[in-house]
Short mmCIF file of N, CA, C and O in Angstrom, two decimals:
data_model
loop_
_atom_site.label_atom_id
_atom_site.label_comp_id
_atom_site.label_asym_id
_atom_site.label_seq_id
_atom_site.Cartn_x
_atom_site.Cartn_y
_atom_site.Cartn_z
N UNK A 6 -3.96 -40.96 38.47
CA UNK A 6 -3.55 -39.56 38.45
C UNK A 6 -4.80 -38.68 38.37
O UNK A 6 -5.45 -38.55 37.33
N UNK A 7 -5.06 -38.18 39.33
CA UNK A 7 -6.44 -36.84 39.58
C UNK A 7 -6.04 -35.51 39.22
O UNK A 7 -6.84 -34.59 39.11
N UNK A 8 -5.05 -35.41 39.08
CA UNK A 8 -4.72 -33.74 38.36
C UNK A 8 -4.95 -33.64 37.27
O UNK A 8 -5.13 -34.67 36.62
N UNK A 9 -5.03 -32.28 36.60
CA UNK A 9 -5.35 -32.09 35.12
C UNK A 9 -3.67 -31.40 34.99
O UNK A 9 -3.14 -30.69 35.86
N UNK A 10 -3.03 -31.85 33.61
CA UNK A 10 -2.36 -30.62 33.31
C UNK A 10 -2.24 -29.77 32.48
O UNK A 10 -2.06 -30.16 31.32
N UNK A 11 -2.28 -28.58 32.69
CA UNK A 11 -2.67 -27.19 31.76
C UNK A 11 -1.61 -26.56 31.51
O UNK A 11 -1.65 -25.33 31.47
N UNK A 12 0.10 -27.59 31.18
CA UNK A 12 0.43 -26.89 30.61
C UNK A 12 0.43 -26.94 28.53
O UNK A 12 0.87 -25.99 27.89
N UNK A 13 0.09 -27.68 28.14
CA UNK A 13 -0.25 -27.86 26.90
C UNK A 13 -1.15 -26.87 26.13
O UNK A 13 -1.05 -26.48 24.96
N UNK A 14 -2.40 -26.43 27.43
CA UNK A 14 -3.06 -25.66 26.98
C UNK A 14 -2.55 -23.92 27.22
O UNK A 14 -2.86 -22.88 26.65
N UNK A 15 -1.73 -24.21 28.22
CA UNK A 15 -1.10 -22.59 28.32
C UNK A 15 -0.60 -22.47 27.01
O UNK A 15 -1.23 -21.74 26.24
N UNK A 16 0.68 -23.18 26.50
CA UNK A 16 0.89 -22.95 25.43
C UNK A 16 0.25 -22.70 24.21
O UNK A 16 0.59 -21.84 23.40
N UNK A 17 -0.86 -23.62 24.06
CA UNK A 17 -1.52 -23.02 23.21
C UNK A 17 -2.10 -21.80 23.13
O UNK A 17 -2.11 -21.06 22.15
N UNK A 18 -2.55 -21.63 24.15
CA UNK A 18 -2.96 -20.15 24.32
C UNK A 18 -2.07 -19.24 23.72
O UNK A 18 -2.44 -18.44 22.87
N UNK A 19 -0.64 -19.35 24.21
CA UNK A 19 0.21 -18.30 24.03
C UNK A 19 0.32 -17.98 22.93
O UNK A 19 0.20 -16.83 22.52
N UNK A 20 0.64 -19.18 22.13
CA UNK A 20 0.68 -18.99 20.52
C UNK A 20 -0.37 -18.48 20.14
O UNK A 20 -0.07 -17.46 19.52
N UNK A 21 -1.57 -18.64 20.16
CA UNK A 21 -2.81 -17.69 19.55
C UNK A 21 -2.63 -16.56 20.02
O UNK A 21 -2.81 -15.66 19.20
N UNK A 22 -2.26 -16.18 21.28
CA UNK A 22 -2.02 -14.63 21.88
C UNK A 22 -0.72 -13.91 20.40
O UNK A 22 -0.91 -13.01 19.58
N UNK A 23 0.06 -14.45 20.55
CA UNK A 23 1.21 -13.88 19.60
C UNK A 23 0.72 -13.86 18.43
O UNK A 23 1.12 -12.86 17.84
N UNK A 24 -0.27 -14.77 17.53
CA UNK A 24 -0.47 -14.46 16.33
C UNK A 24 -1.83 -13.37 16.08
O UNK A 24 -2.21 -12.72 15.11
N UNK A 25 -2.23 -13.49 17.18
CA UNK A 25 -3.52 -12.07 17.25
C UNK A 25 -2.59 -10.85 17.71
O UNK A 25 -3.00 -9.74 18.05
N UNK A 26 -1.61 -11.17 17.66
CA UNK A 26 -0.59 -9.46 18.34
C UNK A 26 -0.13 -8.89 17.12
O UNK A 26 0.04 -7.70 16.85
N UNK A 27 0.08 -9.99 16.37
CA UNK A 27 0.64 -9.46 14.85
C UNK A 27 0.11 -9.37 13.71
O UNK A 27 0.43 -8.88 12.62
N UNK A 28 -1.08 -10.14 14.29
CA UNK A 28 -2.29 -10.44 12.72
C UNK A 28 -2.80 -8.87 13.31
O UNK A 28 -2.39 -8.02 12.51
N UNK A 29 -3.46 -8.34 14.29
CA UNK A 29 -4.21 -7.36 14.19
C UNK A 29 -3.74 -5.95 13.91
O UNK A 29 -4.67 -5.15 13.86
N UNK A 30 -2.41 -5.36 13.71
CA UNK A 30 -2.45 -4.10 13.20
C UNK A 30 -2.33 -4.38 11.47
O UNK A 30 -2.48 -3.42 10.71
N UNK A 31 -2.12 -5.44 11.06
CA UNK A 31 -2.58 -5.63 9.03
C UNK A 31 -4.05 -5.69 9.06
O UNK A 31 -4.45 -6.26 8.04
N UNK A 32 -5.08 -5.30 9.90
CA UNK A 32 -6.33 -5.10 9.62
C UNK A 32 -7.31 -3.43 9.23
O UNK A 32 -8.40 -3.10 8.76
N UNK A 33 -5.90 -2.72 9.86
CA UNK A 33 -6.71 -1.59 9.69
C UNK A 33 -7.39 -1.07 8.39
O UNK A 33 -8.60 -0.87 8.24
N UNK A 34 -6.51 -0.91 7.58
CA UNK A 34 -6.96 -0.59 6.24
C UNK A 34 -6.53 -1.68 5.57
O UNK A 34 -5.66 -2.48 5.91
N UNK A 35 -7.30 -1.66 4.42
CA UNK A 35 -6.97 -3.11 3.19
C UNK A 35 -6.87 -2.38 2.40
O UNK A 35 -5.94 -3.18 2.32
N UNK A 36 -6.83 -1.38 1.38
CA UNK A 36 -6.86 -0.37 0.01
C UNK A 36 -5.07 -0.40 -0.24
O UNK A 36 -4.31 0.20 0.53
N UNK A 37 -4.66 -1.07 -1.27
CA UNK A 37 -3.04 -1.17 -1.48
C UNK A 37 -2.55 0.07 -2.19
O UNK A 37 -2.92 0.68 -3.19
N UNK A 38 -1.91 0.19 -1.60
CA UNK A 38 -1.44 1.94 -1.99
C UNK A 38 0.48 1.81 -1.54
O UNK A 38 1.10 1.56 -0.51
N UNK A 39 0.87 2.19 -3.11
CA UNK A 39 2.51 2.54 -2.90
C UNK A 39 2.87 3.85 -2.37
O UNK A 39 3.06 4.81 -3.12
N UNK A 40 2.99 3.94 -1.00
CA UNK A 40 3.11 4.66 -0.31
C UNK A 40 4.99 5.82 -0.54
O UNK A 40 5.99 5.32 -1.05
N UNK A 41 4.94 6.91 -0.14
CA UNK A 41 6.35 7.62 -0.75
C UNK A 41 7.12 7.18 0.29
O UNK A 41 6.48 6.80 1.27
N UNK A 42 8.31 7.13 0.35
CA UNK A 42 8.89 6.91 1.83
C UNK A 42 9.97 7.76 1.60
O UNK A 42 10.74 7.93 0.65
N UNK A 43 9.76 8.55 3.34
CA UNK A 43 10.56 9.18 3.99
C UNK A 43 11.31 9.24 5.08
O UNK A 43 11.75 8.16 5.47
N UNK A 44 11.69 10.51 5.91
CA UNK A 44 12.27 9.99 6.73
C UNK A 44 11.83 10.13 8.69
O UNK A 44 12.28 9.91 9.82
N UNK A 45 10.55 10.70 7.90
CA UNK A 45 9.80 10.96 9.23
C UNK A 45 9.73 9.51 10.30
O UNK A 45 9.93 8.32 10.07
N UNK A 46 9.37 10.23 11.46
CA UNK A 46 9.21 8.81 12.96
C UNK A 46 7.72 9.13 12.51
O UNK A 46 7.17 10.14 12.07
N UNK A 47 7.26 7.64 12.85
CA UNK A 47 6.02 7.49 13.90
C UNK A 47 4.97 8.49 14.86
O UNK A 47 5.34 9.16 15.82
N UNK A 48 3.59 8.40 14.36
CA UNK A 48 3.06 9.05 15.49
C UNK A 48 2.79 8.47 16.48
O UNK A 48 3.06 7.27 16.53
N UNK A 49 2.21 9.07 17.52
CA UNK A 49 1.78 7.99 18.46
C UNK A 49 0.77 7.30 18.20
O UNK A 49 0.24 7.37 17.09
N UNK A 50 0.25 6.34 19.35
CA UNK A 50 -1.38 5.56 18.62
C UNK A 50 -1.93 6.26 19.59
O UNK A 50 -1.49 6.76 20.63
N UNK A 51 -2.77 6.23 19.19
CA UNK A 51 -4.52 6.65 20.25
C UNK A 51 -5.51 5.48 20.54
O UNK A 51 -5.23 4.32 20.24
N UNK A 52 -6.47 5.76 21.02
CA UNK A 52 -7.10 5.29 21.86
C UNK A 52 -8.62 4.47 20.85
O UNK A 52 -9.05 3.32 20.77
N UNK A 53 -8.96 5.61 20.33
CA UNK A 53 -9.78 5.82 19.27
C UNK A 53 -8.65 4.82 18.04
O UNK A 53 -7.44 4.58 17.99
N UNK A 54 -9.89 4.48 17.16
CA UNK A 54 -9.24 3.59 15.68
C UNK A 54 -9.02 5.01 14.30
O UNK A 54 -9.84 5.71 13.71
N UNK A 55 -7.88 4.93 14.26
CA UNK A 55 -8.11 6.52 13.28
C UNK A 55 -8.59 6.10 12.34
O UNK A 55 -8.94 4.97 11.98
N UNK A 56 -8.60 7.48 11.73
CA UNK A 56 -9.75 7.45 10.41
C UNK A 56 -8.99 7.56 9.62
O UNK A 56 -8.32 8.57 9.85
N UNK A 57 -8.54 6.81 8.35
CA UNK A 57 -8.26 7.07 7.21
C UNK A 57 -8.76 7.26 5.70
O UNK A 57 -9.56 6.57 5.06
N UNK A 58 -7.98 8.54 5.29
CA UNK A 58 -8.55 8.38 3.83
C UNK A 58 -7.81 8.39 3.04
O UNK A 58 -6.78 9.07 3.13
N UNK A 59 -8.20 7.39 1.69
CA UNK A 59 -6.70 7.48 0.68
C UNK A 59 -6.96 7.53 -0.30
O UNK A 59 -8.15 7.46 -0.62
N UNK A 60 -5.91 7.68 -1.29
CA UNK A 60 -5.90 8.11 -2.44
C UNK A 60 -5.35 7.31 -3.43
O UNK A 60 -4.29 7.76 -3.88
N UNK A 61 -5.77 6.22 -3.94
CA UNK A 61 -5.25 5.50 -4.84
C UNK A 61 -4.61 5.98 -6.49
O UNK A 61 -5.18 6.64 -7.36
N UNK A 62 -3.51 5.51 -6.50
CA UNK A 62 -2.83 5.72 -7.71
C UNK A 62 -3.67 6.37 -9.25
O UNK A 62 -3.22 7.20 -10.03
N UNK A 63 -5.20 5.52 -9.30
CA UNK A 63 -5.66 6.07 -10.79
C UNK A 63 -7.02 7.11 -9.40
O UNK A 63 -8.17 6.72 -9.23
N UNK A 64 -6.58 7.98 -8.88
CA UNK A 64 -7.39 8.77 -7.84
C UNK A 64 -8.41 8.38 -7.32
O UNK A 64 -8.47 9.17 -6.38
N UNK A 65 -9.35 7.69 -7.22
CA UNK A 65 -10.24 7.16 -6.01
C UNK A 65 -9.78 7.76 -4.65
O UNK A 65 -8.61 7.68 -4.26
N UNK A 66 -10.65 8.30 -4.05
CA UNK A 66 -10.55 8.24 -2.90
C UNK A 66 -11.76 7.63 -1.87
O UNK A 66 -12.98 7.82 -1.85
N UNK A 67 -10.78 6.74 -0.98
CA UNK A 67 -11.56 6.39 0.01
C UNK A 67 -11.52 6.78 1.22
O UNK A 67 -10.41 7.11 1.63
N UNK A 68 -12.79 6.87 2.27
CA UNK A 68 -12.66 6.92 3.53
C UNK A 68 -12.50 5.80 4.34
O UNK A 68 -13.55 5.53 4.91
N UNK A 69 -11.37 4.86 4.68
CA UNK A 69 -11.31 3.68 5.93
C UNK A 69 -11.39 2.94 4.25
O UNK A 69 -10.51 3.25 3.45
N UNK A 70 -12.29 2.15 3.90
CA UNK A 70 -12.49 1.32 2.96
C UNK A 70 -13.69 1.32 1.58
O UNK A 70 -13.85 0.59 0.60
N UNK A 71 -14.46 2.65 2.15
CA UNK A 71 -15.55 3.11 1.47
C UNK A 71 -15.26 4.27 0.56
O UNK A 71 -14.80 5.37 0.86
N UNK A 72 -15.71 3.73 -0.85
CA UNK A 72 -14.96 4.46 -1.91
C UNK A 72 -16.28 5.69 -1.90
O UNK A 72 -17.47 5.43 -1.73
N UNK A 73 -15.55 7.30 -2.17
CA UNK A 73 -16.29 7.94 -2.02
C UNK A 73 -16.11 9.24 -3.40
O UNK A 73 -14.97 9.45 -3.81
N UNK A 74 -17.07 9.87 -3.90
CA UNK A 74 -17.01 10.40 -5.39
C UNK A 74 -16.29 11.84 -4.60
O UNK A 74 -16.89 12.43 -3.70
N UNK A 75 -15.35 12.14 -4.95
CA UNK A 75 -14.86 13.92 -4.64
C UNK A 75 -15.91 14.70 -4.14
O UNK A 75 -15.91 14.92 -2.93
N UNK A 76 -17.04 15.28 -5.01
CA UNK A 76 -17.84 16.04 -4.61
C UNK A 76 -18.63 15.64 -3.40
O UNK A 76 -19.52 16.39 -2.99
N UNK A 77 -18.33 14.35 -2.71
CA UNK A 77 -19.36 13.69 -1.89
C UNK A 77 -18.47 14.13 -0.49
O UNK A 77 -19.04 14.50 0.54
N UNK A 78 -17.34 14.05 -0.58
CA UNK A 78 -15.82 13.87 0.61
C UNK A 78 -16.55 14.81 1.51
O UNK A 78 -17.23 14.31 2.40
N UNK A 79 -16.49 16.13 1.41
CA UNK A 79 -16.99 17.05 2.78
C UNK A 79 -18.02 16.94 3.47
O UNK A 79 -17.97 16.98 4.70
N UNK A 80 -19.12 16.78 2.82
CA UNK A 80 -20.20 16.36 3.09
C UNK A 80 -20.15 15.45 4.26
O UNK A 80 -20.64 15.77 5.35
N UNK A 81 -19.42 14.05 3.98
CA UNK A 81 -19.17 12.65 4.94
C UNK A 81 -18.34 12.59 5.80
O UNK A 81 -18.36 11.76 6.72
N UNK A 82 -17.06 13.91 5.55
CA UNK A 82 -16.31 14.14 6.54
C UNK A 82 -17.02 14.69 8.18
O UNK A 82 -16.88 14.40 9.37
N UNK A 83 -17.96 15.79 7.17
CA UNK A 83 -18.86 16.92 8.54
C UNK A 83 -19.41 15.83 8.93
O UNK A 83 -19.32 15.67 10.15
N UNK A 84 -19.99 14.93 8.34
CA UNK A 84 -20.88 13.76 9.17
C UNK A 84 -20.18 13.06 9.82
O UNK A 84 -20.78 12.61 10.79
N UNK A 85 -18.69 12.61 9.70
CA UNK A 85 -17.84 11.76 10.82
C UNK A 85 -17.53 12.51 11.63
O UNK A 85 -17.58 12.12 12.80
N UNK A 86 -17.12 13.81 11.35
CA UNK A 86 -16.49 14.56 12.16
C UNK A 86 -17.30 15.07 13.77
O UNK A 86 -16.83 15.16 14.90
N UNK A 87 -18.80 15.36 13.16
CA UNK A 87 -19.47 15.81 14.43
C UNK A 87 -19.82 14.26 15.20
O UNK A 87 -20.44 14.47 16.24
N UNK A 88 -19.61 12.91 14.99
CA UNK A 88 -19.82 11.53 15.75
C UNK A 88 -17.95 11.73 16.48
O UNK A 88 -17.80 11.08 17.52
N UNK A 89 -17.11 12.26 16.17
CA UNK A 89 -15.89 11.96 16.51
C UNK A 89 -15.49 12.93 17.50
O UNK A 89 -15.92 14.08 17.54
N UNK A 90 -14.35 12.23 18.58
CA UNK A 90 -14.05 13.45 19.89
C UNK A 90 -13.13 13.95 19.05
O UNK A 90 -13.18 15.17 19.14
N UNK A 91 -12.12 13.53 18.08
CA UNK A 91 -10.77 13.62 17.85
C UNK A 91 -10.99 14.09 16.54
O UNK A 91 -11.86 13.65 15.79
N UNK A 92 -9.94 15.24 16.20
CA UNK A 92 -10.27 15.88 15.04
C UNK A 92 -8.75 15.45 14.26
O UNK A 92 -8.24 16.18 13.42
N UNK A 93 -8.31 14.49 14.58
CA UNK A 93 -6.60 13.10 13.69
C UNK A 93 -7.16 12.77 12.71
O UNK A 93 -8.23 12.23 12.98
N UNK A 94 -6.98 12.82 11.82
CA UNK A 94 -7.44 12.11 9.90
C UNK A 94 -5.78 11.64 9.37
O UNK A 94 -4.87 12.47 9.48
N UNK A 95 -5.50 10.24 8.79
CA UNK A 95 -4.56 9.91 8.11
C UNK A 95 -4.88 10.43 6.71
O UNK A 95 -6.08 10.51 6.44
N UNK A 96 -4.15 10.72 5.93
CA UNK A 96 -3.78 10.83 4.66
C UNK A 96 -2.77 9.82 3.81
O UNK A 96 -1.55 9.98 3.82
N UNK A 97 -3.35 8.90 3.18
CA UNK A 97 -2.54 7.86 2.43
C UNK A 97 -3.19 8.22 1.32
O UNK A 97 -4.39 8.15 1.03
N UNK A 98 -1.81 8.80 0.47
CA UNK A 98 -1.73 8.71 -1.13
C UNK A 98 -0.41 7.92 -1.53
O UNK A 98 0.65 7.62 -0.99
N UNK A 99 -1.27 7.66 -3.26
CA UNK A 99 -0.06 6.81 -3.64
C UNK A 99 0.89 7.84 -4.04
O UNK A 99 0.56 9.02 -3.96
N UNK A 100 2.19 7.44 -4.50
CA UNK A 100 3.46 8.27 -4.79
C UNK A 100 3.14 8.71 -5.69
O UNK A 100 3.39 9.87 -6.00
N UNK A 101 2.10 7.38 -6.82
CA UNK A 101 1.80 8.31 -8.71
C UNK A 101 1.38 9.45 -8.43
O UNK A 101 1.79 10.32 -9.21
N UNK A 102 0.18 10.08 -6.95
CA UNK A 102 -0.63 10.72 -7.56
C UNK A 102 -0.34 12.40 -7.58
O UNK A 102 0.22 12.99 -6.66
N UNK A 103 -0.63 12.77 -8.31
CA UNK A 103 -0.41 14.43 -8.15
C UNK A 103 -0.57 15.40 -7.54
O UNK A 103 -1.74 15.75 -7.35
N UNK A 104 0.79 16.38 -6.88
CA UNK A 104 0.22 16.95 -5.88
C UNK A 104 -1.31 17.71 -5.81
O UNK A 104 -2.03 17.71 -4.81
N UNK A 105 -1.60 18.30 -7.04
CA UNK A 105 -3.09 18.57 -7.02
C UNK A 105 -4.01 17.94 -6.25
O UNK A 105 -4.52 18.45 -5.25
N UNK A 106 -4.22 16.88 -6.66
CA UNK A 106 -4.65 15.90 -5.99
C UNK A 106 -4.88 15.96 -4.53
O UNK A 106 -5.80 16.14 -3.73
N UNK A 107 -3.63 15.72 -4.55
CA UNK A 107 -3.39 15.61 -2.57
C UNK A 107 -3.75 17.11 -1.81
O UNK A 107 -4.06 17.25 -0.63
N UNK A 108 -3.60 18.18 -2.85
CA UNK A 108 -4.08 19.67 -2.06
C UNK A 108 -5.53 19.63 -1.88
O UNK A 108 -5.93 19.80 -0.73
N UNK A 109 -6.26 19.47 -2.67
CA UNK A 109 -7.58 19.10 -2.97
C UNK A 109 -8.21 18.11 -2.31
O UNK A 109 -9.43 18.25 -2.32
N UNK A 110 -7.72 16.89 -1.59
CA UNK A 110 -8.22 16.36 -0.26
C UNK A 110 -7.73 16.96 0.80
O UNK A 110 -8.52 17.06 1.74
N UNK A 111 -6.67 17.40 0.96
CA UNK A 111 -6.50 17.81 1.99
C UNK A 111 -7.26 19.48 2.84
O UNK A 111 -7.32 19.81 4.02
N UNK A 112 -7.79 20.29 1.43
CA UNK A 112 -8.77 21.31 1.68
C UNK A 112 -9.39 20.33 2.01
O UNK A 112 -9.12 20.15 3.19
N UNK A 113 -10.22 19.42 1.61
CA UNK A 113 -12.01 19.00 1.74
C UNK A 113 -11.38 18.34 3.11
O UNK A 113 -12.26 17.88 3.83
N UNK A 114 -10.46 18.24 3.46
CA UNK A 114 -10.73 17.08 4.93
C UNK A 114 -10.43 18.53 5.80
O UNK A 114 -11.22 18.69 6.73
N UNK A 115 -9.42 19.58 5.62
CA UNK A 115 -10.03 20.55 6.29
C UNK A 115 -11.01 21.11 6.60
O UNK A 115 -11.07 21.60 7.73
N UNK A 116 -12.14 21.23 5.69
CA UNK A 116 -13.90 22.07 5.49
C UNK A 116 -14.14 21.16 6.13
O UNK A 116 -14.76 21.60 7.10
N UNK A 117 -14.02 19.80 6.25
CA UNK A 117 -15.07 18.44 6.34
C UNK A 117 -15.03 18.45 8.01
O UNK A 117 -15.86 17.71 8.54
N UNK A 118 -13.96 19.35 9.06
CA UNK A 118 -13.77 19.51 10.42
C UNK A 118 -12.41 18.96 11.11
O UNK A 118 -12.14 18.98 12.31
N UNK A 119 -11.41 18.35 9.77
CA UNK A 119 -10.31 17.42 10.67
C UNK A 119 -9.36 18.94 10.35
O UNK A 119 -9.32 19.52 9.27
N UNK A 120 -8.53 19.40 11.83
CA UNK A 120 -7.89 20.06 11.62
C UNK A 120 -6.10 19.46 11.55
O UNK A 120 -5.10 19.92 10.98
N UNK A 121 -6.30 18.37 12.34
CA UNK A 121 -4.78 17.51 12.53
C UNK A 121 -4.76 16.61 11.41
O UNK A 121 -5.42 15.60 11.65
N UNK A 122 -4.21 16.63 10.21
CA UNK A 122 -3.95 15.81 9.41
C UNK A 122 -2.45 14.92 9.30
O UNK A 122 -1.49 15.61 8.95
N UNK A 123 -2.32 14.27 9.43
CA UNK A 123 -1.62 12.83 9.11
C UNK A 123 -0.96 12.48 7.99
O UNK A 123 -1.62 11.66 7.35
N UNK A 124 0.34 12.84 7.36
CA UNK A 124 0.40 12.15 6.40
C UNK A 124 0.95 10.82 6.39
O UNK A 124 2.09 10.70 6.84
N UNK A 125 0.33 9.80 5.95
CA UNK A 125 1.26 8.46 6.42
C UNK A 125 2.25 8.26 4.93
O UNK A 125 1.88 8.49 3.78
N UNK A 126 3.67 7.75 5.42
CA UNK A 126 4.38 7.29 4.65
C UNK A 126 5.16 6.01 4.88
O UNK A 126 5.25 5.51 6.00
N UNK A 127 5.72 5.50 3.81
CA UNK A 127 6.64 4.55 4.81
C UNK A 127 8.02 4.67 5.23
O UNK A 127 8.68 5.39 4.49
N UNK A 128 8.51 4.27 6.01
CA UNK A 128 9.65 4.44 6.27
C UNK A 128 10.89 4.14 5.62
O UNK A 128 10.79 3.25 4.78
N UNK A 129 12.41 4.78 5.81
CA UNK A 129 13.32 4.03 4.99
C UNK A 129 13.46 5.18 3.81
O UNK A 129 13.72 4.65 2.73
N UNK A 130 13.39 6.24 3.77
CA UNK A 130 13.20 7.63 2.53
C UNK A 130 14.29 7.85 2.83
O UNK A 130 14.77 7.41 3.87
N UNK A 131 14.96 8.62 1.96
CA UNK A 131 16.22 9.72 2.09
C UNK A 131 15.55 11.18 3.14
O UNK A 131 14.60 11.95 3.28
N UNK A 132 16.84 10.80 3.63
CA UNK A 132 16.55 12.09 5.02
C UNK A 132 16.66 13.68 4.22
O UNK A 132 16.02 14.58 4.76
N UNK A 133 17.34 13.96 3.15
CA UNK A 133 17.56 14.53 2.47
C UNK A 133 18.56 16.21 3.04
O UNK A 133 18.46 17.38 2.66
N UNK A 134 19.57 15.45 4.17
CA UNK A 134 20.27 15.95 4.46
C UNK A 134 22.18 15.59 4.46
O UNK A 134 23.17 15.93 5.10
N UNK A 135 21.84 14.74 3.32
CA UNK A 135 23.19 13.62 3.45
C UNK A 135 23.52 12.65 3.61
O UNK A 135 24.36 11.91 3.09
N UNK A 136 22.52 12.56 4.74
CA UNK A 136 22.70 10.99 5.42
C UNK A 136 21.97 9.96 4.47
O UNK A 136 21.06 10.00 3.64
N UNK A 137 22.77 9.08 4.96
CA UNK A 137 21.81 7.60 4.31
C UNK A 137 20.50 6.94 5.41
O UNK A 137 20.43 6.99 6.64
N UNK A 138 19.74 6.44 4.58
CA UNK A 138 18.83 6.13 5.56
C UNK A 138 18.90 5.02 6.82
O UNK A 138 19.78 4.17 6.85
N UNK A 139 18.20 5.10 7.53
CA UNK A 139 18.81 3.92 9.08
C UNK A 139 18.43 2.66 8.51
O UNK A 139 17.45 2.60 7.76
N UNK A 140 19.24 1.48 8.85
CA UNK A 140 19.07 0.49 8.81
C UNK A 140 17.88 -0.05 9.91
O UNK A 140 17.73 0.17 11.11
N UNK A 141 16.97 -0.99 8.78
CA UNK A 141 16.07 -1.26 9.62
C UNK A 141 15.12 -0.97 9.51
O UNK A 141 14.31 -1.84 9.83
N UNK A 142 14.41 0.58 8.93
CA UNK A 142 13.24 0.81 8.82
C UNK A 142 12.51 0.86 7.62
O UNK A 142 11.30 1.11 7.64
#
C-alpha cells in the first residue's frame, strides 16, 4: 500500500481547531470580578483587542491585567490612548463596589481620551420591566 492516509490526522486537527475556538475568548482578561447582571445585549467585537479596565471588589483598579494606583489611571490612559485608533474602553466593576467608585474611573478614563465607554455585565439581570429574564443567558 503506497498511499498515506490523512484521515486520522484531519481529525486531529479538527479537534485542536475546536478547542482553540473555545479556549481563546477565556484569555482576554484573568482579574475575577462578580460582575452585576443585566439585561443588556452584546456589543459587537472589533478588530482591535479592547482595552479593559476593572475594578475589583476591595477597589484596585486595573488596566487589561496591570494593577494601577488611582492617581496614576489618566496619566496611562493619555499614554494608551494616543498608541490607539479606537477610542472603546470596557469597564468591569465588581457589584460590591460603590457607585463613587465607578464615577471616578469613569471621569479619569474620560480625561485619559476614551470617549466610548463600555460597561460590561453579565447577562441573565432583571429587565426591570416585568418580564422575567430569557432563558439561556
Amino acid at each position: 500500500m503506497a498511499e498515506i492516509n490523512v484521515t486520522p490526522m484531519v481529525d486531529v486537527m479538527l479537534v485542536l481547531l475546536i478547542i482553540f475556538m473555545v479556549a481563546a475568548p477565556l484569555l482576554t482578561v484573568g482579574v475575577p470580578v462578580e460582575l452585576p447582571k443585566t439585561a443588556a445585549s452584546s456589543l459587537p467585537n472589533e478588530a482591535e483587542e479592547p482595552l479593559t479596565v476593572t475594578i475589583a471588589a476591595d477597589g484596585m483598579v486595573m488596566i487589561q491585567t496591570t494593577e494601577v494606583p488611582m492617581d496614576e489611571l489618566t496619566p496611562r490612559l493619555q499614554a494608551i490612548a494616543a498608541e490607539r485608533s479606537d477610542d472603546r474602553i470596557f469597564l468591569r466593576a465588581d457589584g460590591a463596589v460603590p457607585y463613587d467608585t465607578v464615577a471616578k474611573v469613569m471621569g479619569a478614563l474620560n480625561r485619559g481620551g476614551f470617549s466610548s465607554i463600555g460597561l460590561v455585565t453579565d447577562a441573565g439581570g432583571p429587565a426591570l420591566d416585568g418580564t422575567a429574564p430569557a432563558a439561556g443567558n
